[in-house]
GROMACS .gro file of C-alpha atoms in nm:
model
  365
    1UNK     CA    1   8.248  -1.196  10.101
    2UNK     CA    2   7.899  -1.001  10.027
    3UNK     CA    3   7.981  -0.619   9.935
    4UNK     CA    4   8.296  -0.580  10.044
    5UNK     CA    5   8.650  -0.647   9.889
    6UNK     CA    6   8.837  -0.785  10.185
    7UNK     CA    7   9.110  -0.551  10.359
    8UNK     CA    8   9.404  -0.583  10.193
    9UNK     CA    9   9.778  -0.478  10.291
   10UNK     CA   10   9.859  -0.126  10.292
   11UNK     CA   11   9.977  -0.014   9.989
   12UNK     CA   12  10.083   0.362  10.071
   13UNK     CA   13  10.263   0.327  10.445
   14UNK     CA   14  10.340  -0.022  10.570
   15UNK     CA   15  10.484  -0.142  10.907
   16UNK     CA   16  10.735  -0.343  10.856
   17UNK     CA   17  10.973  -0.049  10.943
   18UNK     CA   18  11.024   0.168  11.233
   19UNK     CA   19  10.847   0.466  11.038
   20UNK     CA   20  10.674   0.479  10.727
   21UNK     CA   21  10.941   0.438  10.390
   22UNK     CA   22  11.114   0.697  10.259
   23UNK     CA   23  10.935   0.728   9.949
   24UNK     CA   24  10.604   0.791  10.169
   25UNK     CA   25  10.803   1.021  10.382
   26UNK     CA   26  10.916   1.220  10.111
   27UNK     CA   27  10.598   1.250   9.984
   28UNK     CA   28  10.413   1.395  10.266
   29UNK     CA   29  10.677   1.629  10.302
   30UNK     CA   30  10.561   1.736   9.948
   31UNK     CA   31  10.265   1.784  10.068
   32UNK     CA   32  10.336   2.030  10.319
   33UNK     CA   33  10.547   2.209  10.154
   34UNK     CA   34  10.812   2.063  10.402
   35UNK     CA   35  11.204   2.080  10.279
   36UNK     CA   36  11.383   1.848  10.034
   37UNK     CA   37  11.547   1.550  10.134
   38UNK     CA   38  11.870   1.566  10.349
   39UNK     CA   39  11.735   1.905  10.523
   40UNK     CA   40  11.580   1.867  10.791
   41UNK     CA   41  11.330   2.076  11.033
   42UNK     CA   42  11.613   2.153  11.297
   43UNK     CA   43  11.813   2.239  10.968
   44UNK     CA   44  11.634   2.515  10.825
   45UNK     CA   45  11.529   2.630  11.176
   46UNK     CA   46  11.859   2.675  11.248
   47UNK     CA   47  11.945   2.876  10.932
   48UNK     CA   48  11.640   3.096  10.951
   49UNK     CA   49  11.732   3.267  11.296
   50UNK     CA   50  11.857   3.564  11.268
   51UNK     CA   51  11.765   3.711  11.592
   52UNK     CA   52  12.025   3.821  11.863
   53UNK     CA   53  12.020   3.765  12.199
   54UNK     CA   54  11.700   3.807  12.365
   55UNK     CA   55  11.537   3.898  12.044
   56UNK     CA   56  11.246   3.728  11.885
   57UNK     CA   57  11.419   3.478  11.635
   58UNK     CA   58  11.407   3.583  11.278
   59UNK     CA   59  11.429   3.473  10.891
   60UNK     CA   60  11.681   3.655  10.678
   61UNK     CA   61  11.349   3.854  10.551
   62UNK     CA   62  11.242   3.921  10.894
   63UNK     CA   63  10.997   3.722  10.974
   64UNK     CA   64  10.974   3.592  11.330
   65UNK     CA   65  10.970   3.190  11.360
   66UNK     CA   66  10.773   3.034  11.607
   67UNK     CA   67  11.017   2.840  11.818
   68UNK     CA   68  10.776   2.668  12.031
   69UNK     CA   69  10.545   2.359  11.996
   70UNK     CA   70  10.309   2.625  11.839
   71UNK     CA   71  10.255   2.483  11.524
   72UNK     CA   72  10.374   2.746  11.270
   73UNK     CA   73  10.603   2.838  10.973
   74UNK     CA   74  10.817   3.111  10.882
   75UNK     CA   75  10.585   3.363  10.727
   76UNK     CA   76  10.287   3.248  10.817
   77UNK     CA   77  10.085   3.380  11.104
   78UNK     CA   78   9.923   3.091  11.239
   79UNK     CA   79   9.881   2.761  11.072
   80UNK     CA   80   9.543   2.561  11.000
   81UNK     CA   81   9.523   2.244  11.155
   82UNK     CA   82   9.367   2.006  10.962
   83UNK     CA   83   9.010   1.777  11.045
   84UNK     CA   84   9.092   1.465  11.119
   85UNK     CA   85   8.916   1.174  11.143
   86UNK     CA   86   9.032   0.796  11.260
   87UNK     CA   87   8.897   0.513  11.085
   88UNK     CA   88   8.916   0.210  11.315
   89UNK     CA   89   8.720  -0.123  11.363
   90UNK     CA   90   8.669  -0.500  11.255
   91UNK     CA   91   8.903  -0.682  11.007
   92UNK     CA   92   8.665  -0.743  10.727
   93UNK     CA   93   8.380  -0.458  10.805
   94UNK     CA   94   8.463  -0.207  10.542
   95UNK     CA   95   8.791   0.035  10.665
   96UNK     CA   96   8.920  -0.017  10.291
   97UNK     CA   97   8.529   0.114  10.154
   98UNK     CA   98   8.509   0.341  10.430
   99UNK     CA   99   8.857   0.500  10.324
  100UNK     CA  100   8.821   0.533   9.963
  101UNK     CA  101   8.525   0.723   9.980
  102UNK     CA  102   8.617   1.000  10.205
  103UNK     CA  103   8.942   0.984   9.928
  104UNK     CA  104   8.708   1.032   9.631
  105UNK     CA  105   8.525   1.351   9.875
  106UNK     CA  106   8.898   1.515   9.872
  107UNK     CA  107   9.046   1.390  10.163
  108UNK     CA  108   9.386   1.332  10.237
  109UNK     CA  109   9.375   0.936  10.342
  110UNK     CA  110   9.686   0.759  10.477
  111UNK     CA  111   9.623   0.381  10.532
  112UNK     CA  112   9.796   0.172  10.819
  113UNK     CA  113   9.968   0.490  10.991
  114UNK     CA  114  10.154   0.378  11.280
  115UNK     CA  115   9.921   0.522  11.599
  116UNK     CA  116  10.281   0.699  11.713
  117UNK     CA  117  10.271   0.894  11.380
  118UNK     CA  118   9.936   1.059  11.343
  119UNK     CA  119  10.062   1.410  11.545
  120UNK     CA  120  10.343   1.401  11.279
  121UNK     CA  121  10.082   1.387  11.030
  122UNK     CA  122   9.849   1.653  11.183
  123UNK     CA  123  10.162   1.862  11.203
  124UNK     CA  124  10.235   1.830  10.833
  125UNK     CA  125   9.912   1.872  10.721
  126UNK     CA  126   9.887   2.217  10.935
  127UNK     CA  127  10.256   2.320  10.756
  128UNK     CA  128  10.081   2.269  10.407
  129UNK     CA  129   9.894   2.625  10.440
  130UNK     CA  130   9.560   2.455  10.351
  131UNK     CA  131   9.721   2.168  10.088
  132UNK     CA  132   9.596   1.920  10.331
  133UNK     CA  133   9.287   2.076  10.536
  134UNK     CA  134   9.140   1.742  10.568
  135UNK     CA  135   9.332   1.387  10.656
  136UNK     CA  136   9.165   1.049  10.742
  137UNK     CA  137   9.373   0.756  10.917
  138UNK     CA  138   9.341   0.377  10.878
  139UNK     CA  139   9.446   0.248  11.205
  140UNK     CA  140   9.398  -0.169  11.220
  141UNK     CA  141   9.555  -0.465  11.367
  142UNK     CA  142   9.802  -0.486  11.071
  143UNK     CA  143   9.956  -0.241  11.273
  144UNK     CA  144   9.937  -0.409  11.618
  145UNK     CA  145  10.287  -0.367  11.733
  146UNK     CA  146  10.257   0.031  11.716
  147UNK     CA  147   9.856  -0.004  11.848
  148UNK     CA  148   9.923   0.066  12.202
  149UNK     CA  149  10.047   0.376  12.085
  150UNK     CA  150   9.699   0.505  12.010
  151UNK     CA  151   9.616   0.606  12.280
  152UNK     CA  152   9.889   0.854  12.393
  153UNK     CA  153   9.872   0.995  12.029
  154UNK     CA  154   9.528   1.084  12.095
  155UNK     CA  155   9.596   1.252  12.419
  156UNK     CA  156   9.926   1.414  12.247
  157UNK     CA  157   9.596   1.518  11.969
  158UNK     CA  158   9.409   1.644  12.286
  159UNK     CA  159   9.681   1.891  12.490
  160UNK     CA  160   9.706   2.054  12.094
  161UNK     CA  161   9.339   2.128  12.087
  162UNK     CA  162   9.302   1.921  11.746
  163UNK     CA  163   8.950   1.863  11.678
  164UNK     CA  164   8.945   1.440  11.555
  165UNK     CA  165   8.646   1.230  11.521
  166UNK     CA  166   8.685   0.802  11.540
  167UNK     CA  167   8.489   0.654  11.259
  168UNK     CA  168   8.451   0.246  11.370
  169UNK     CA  169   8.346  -0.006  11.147
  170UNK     CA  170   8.179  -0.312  11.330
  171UNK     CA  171   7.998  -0.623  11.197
  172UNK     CA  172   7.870  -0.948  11.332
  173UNK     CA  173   8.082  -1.266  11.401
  174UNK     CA  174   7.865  -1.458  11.100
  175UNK     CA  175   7.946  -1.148  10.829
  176UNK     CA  176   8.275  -1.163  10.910
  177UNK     CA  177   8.328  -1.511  10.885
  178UNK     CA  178   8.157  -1.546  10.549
  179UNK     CA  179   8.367  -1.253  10.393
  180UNK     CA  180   8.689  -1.435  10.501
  181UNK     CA  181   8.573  -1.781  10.416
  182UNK     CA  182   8.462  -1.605  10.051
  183UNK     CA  183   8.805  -1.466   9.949
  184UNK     CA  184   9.008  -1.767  10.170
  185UNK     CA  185   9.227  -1.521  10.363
  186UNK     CA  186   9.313  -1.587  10.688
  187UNK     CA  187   9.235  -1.303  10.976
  188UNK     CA  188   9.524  -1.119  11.122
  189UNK     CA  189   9.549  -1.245  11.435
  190UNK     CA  190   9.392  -1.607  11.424
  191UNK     CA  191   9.748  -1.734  11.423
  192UNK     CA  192   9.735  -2.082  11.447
  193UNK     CA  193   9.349  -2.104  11.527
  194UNK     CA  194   9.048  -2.066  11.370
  195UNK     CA  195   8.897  -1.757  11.199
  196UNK     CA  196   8.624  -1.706  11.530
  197UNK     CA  197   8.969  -1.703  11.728
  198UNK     CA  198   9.130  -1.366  11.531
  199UNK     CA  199   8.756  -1.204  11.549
  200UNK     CA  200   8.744  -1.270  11.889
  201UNK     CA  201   9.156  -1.113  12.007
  202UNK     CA  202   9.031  -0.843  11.733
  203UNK     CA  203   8.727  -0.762  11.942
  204UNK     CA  204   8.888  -0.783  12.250
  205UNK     CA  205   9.209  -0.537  12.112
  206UNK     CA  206   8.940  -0.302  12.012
  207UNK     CA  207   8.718  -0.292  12.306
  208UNK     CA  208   8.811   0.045  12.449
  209UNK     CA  209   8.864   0.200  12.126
  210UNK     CA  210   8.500   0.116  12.017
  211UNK     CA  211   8.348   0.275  12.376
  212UNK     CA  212   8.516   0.606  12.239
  213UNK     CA  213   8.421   0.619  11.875
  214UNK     CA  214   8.200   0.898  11.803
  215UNK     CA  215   8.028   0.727  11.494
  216UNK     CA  216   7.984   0.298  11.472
  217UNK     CA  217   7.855   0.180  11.149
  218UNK     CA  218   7.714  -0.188  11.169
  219UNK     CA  219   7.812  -0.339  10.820
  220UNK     CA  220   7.687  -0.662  10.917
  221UNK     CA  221   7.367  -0.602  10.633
  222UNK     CA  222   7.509  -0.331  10.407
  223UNK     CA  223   7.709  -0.360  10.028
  224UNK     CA  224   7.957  -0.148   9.942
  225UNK     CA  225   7.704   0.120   9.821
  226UNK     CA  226   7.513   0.125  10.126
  227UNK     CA  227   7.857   0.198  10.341
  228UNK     CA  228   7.889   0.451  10.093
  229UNK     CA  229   7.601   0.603  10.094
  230UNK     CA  230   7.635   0.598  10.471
  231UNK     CA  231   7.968   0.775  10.472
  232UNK     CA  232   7.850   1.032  10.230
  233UNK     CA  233   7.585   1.135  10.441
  234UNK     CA  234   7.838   1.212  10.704
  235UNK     CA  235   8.127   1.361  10.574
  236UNK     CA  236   8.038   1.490  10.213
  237UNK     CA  237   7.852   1.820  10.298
  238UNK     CA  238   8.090   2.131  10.320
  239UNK     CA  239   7.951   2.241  10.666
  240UNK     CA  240   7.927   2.040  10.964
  241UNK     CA  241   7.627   2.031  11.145
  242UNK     CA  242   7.636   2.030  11.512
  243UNK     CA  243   7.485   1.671  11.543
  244UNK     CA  244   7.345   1.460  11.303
  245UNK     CA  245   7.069   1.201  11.366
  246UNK     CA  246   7.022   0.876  11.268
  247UNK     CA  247   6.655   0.744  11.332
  248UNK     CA  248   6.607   0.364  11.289
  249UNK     CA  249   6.322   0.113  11.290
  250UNK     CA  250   6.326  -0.282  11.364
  251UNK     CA  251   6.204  -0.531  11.456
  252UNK     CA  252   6.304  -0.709  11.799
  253UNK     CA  253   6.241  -1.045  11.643
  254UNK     CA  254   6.595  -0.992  11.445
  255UNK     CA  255   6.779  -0.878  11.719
  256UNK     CA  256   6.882  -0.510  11.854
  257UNK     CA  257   7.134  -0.277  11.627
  258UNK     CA  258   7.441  -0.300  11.754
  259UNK     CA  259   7.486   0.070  11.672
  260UNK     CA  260   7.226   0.196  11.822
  261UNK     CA  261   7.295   0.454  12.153
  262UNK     CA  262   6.971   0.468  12.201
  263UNK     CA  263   6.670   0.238  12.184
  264UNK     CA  264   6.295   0.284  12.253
  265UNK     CA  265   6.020  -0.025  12.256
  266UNK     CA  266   5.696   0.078  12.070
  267UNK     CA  267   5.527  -0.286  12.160
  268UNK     CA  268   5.319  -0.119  12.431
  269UNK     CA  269   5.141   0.026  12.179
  270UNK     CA  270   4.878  -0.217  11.984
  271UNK     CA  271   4.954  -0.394  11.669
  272UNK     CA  272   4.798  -0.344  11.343
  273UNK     CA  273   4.920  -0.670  11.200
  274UNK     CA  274   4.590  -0.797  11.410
  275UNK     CA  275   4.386  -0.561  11.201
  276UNK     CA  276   4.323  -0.746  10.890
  277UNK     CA  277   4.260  -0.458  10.658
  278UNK     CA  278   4.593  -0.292  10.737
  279UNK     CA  279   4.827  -0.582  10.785
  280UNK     CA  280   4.967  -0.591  10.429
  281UNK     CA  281   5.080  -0.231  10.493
  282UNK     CA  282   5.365  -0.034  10.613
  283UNK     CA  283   5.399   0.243  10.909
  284UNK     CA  284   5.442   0.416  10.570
  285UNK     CA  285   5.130   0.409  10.480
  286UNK     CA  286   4.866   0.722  10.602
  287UNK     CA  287   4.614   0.476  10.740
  288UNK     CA  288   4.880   0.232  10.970
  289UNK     CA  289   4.995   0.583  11.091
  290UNK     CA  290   4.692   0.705  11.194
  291UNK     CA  291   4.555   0.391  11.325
  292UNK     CA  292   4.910   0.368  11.583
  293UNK     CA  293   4.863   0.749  11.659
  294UNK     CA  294   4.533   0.667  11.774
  295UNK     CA  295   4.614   0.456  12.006
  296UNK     CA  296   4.610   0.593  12.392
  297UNK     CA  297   5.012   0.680  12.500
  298UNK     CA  298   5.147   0.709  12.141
  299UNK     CA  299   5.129   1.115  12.130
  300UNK     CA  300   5.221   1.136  12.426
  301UNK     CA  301   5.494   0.908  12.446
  302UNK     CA  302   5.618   1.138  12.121
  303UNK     CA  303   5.613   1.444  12.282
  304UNK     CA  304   5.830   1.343  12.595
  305UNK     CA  305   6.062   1.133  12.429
  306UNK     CA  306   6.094   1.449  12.180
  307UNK     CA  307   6.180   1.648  12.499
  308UNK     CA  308   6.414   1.412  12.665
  309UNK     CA  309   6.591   1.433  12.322
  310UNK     CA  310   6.635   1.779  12.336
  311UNK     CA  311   6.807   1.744  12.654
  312UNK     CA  312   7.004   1.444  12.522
  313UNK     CA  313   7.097   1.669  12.239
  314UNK     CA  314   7.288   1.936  12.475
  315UNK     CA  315   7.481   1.675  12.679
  316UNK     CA  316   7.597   1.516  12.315
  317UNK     CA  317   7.687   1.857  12.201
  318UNK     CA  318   7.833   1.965  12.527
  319UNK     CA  319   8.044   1.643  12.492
  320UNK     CA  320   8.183   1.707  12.150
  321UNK     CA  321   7.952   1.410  12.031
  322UNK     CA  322   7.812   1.505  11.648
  323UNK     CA  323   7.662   1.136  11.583
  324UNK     CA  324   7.340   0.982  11.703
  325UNK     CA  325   7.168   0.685  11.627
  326UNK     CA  326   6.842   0.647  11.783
  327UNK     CA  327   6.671   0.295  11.737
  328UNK     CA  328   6.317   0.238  11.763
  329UNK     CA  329   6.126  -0.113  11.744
  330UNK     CA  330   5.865  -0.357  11.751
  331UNK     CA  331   5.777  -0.657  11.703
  332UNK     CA  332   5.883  -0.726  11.303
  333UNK     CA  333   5.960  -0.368  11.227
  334UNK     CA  334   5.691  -0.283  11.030
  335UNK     CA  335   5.426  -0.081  11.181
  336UNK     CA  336   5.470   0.100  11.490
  337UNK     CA  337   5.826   0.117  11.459
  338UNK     CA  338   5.817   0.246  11.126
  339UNK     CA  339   5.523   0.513  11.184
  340UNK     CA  340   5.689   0.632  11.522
  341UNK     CA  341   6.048   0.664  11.368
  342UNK     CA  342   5.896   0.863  11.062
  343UNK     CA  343   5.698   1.095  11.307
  344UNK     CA  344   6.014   1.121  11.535
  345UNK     CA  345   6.265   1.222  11.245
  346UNK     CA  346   6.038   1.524  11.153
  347UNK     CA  347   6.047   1.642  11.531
  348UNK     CA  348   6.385   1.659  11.519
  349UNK     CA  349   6.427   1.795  11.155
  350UNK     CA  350   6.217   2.088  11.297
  351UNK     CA  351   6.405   2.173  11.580
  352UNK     CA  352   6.699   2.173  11.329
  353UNK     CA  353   6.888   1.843  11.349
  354UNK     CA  354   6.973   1.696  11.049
  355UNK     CA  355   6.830   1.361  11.037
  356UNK     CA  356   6.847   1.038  10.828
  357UNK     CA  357   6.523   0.777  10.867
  358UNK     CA  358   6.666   0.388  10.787
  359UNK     CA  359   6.384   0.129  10.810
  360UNK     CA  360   6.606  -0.182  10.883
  361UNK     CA  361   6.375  -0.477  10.863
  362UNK     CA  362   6.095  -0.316  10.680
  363UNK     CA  363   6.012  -0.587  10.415
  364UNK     CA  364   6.172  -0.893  10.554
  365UNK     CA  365   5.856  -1.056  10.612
   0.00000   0.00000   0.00000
C-alpha cells in the first residue's frame, strides 16, 4: 500500500455487540460528566425533581431540569452542542489518516460508532459543558449491520438542529487494489470473491452517502502527508470560514478529478507547448501567463466564470455547503490550466473566499 497504513479494526468501540462495551461506555460517560456506573439518566432525573404538581421540576438546590428532549442539565442553562463531523468512504482511502489527524487538532474521535449511536454521542458531548465541543465519527462497512441506520440518525441529527459535516474519502479501483494486495488483507466485503468484488458492494453501499458528503477527498495520488496536509487545511483553523475553495489544474490526458464539482475546459484557448520558446515552462511562469491572457476569450472567459461563481457561491452557502472544488484543465495540465487556475484563485481570494491552488499533473511530463 503507497502512503497509507491499511484500515485496521477498531480499537476504541467495536461491533460485535449490540452497543459499544462497557469500558467505552463508561468512558464517554466520563467525558460528559455523565453519572457513575449503575445510575442511570432516568435515575438521577428522578431524584432531582423536587417540583410539585404543576410546578416546573426542580433539584434539591432549585434548579429547574429540563424534562424535555431539550438537551440540558441540571444547572446549566442551555447546553453546547458539539461540531460534528462524519468521516465516511472507501475501505483503504485513508478514514484511519483522516481520523488521527483531526485527533492530534483536539478532537474528540470515536472510530466504528454504530450509525444508531451518533445522537447518543452528540448528546453526551453537549452534557460535557464544553469537555467535548468537537467529535468526529468513523462510520465504515466494518459496521455494516448497523449502516442502514445512518440515515435516520442523520435525520434524528437534523429535527435537533445539529450542525454535521460528511468528510468522504474516495480513491480509484487500481489504488485500492494495490494497498490491499501490499499489506495481503482481504476487503470487508469481498467474501468469497475477489478484492474488485468488495470495492465494487463497497461502492455500491456507499453510493448515496457519497452524493451527500459535503467534502470528497480523492486519495487515489496522495501519501499520508498530503491527506494530512489536506485535512489540516480544513479543519485546523479556529474559525470557520463560510466556504472554502479548492482550485485545481489538470490535464484531460490523465483523466477528470473525481472530486471535482465543478470543471471548466481551457483547450479553446491556444497552446503554448506549440511555442517553442515557452514550452519548457509552466502557467507559473510570467511569460506562459501572459502569452494565454493574450489570447482572444481568456479575460473574458475569467471575468464571467468569476461572476457565475459568485452566484454559485450563494446557492452553496444558502445550502449549508462550506467545500468547493473547482477543476480546471487542458490538455497535459501545464499551461493554460495552470495560468487560469492561478488567476482564478486570486479572484476569489479577493472577494474573500479562502482558497487553496493544487496543480495536479503539473510536472508529469
Amino acid at each position: 500500500m503507497t502512503g497509507y497504513e491499511q484500515e485496521e479494526p477498531a480499537a476504541r468501540w467495536t461491533t460485535d455487540a449490540e452497543g459499544p462495551p462497557a469500558d467505552a461506555a463508561a468512558g464517554a460517560r466520563a467525558a460528559a460528566g455523565g453519572a457513575p456506573h449503575g445510575e442511570t439518566r432516568e435515575n438521577r432525573s428522578q431524584q432531582a425533581v423536587t417540583g410539585a404538581a404543576g410546578e416546573p421540576a426542580r433539584t434539591e438546590d432549585g434548579a429547574e431540569v429540563n424534562t424535555g428532549t431539550t438537551i440540558e442539565t441540571a444547572g446549566v442553562p442551555e447546553a453546547a452542542i458539539p461540531e460534528l463531523v462524519i468521516i465516511s468512504g472507501m475501505s483503504g482511502a485513508g478514514r484511519s489518516t483522516a481520523a488521527k489527524c483531526l485527533e492530534d487538532l483536539g478532537w474528540f474521535v470515536v472510530d466504528n460508532l454504530p450509525p444508531a449511536l451518533i445522537p447518543t454521542m452528540v448528546e453526551l458531548g453537549a452534557r460535557s459543558q464544553g469537555n467535548v465541543a468537537r467529535i468526529a465519527v468513523v462510520v465504515d462497512v466494518r459496521g455494516r449491520r448497523f449502516f442502514d441506520n445512518l440515515r435516520e440518525s442523520l435525520a434524528d441529527l437534523e429535527t435537533k438542529q445539529v450542525t454535521r459535516r460528511i468528510v468522504f474519502l474516495e480513491s480509484s479501483d487500481d489504488a485500492l487494489v494495490r494497498r490491499f494486495e501490499s499489506v495481503r488483507r482481504p476487503h470487508p466485503l469481498q467474501g468469497d470473491g475477489r478484492i474488485v468484488d468488495g470495492i465494487a458492494a463497497e461502492r455500491e453501499l456507499l453510493r448515496e452517502l457519497r452524493g451527500d458528503a459535503d467534502l470528497v477527498i480523492d486519495t487515489s495520488s496522495l501519501n499520508v502527508h498530503e491527506l494530512r496536509a489536506k485535512m489540516d487545511a480544513q479543519f485546523a483553523g479556529e474559525e470557520e470560514p463560510e466556504l472554502r475553495a479548492t482550485v485545481m489544474s489538470f490535464g484531460f490526458k490523465y483523466g477528470l478529478p473525481v472530486d471535482a464539482d465543478l470543471v471548466v475546459d481551457m483547450r479553446f484557448l491556444p497552446n503554448p507547448h506549440w511555442v517553442p520558446e515557452l514550452r519548457q515552462y509552466t502557467g507559473l511562469n510570467e511569460e506562459v501567463a501572459a502569452y494565454v491572457f493574450n489570447q482572444p476569450g481568456a479575460k473574458e472567459f475569467l471575468d464571467r466564470y468569476a461572476e457565475l461563481l459568485r452566484l454559485v457561491q450563494t446557492g452553496y452557502r444558502r445550502e449549508g455547503k462550506r467545500y468547493v472544488t473547482i477543476a480546471v484543465g487542458c490538455t497535459g495540465g501545464k499551461h493554460r490550466s495552470v495560468a487560469m487556475s492561478e488567476k482564478l484563485a486570486a479572484r476569489l481570494v479577493s472577494e474573500g473566499v479562502e482558497t487553496v491552488v493544487v496543480h495536479r499533473d503539473m510536472g508529469r511530463e
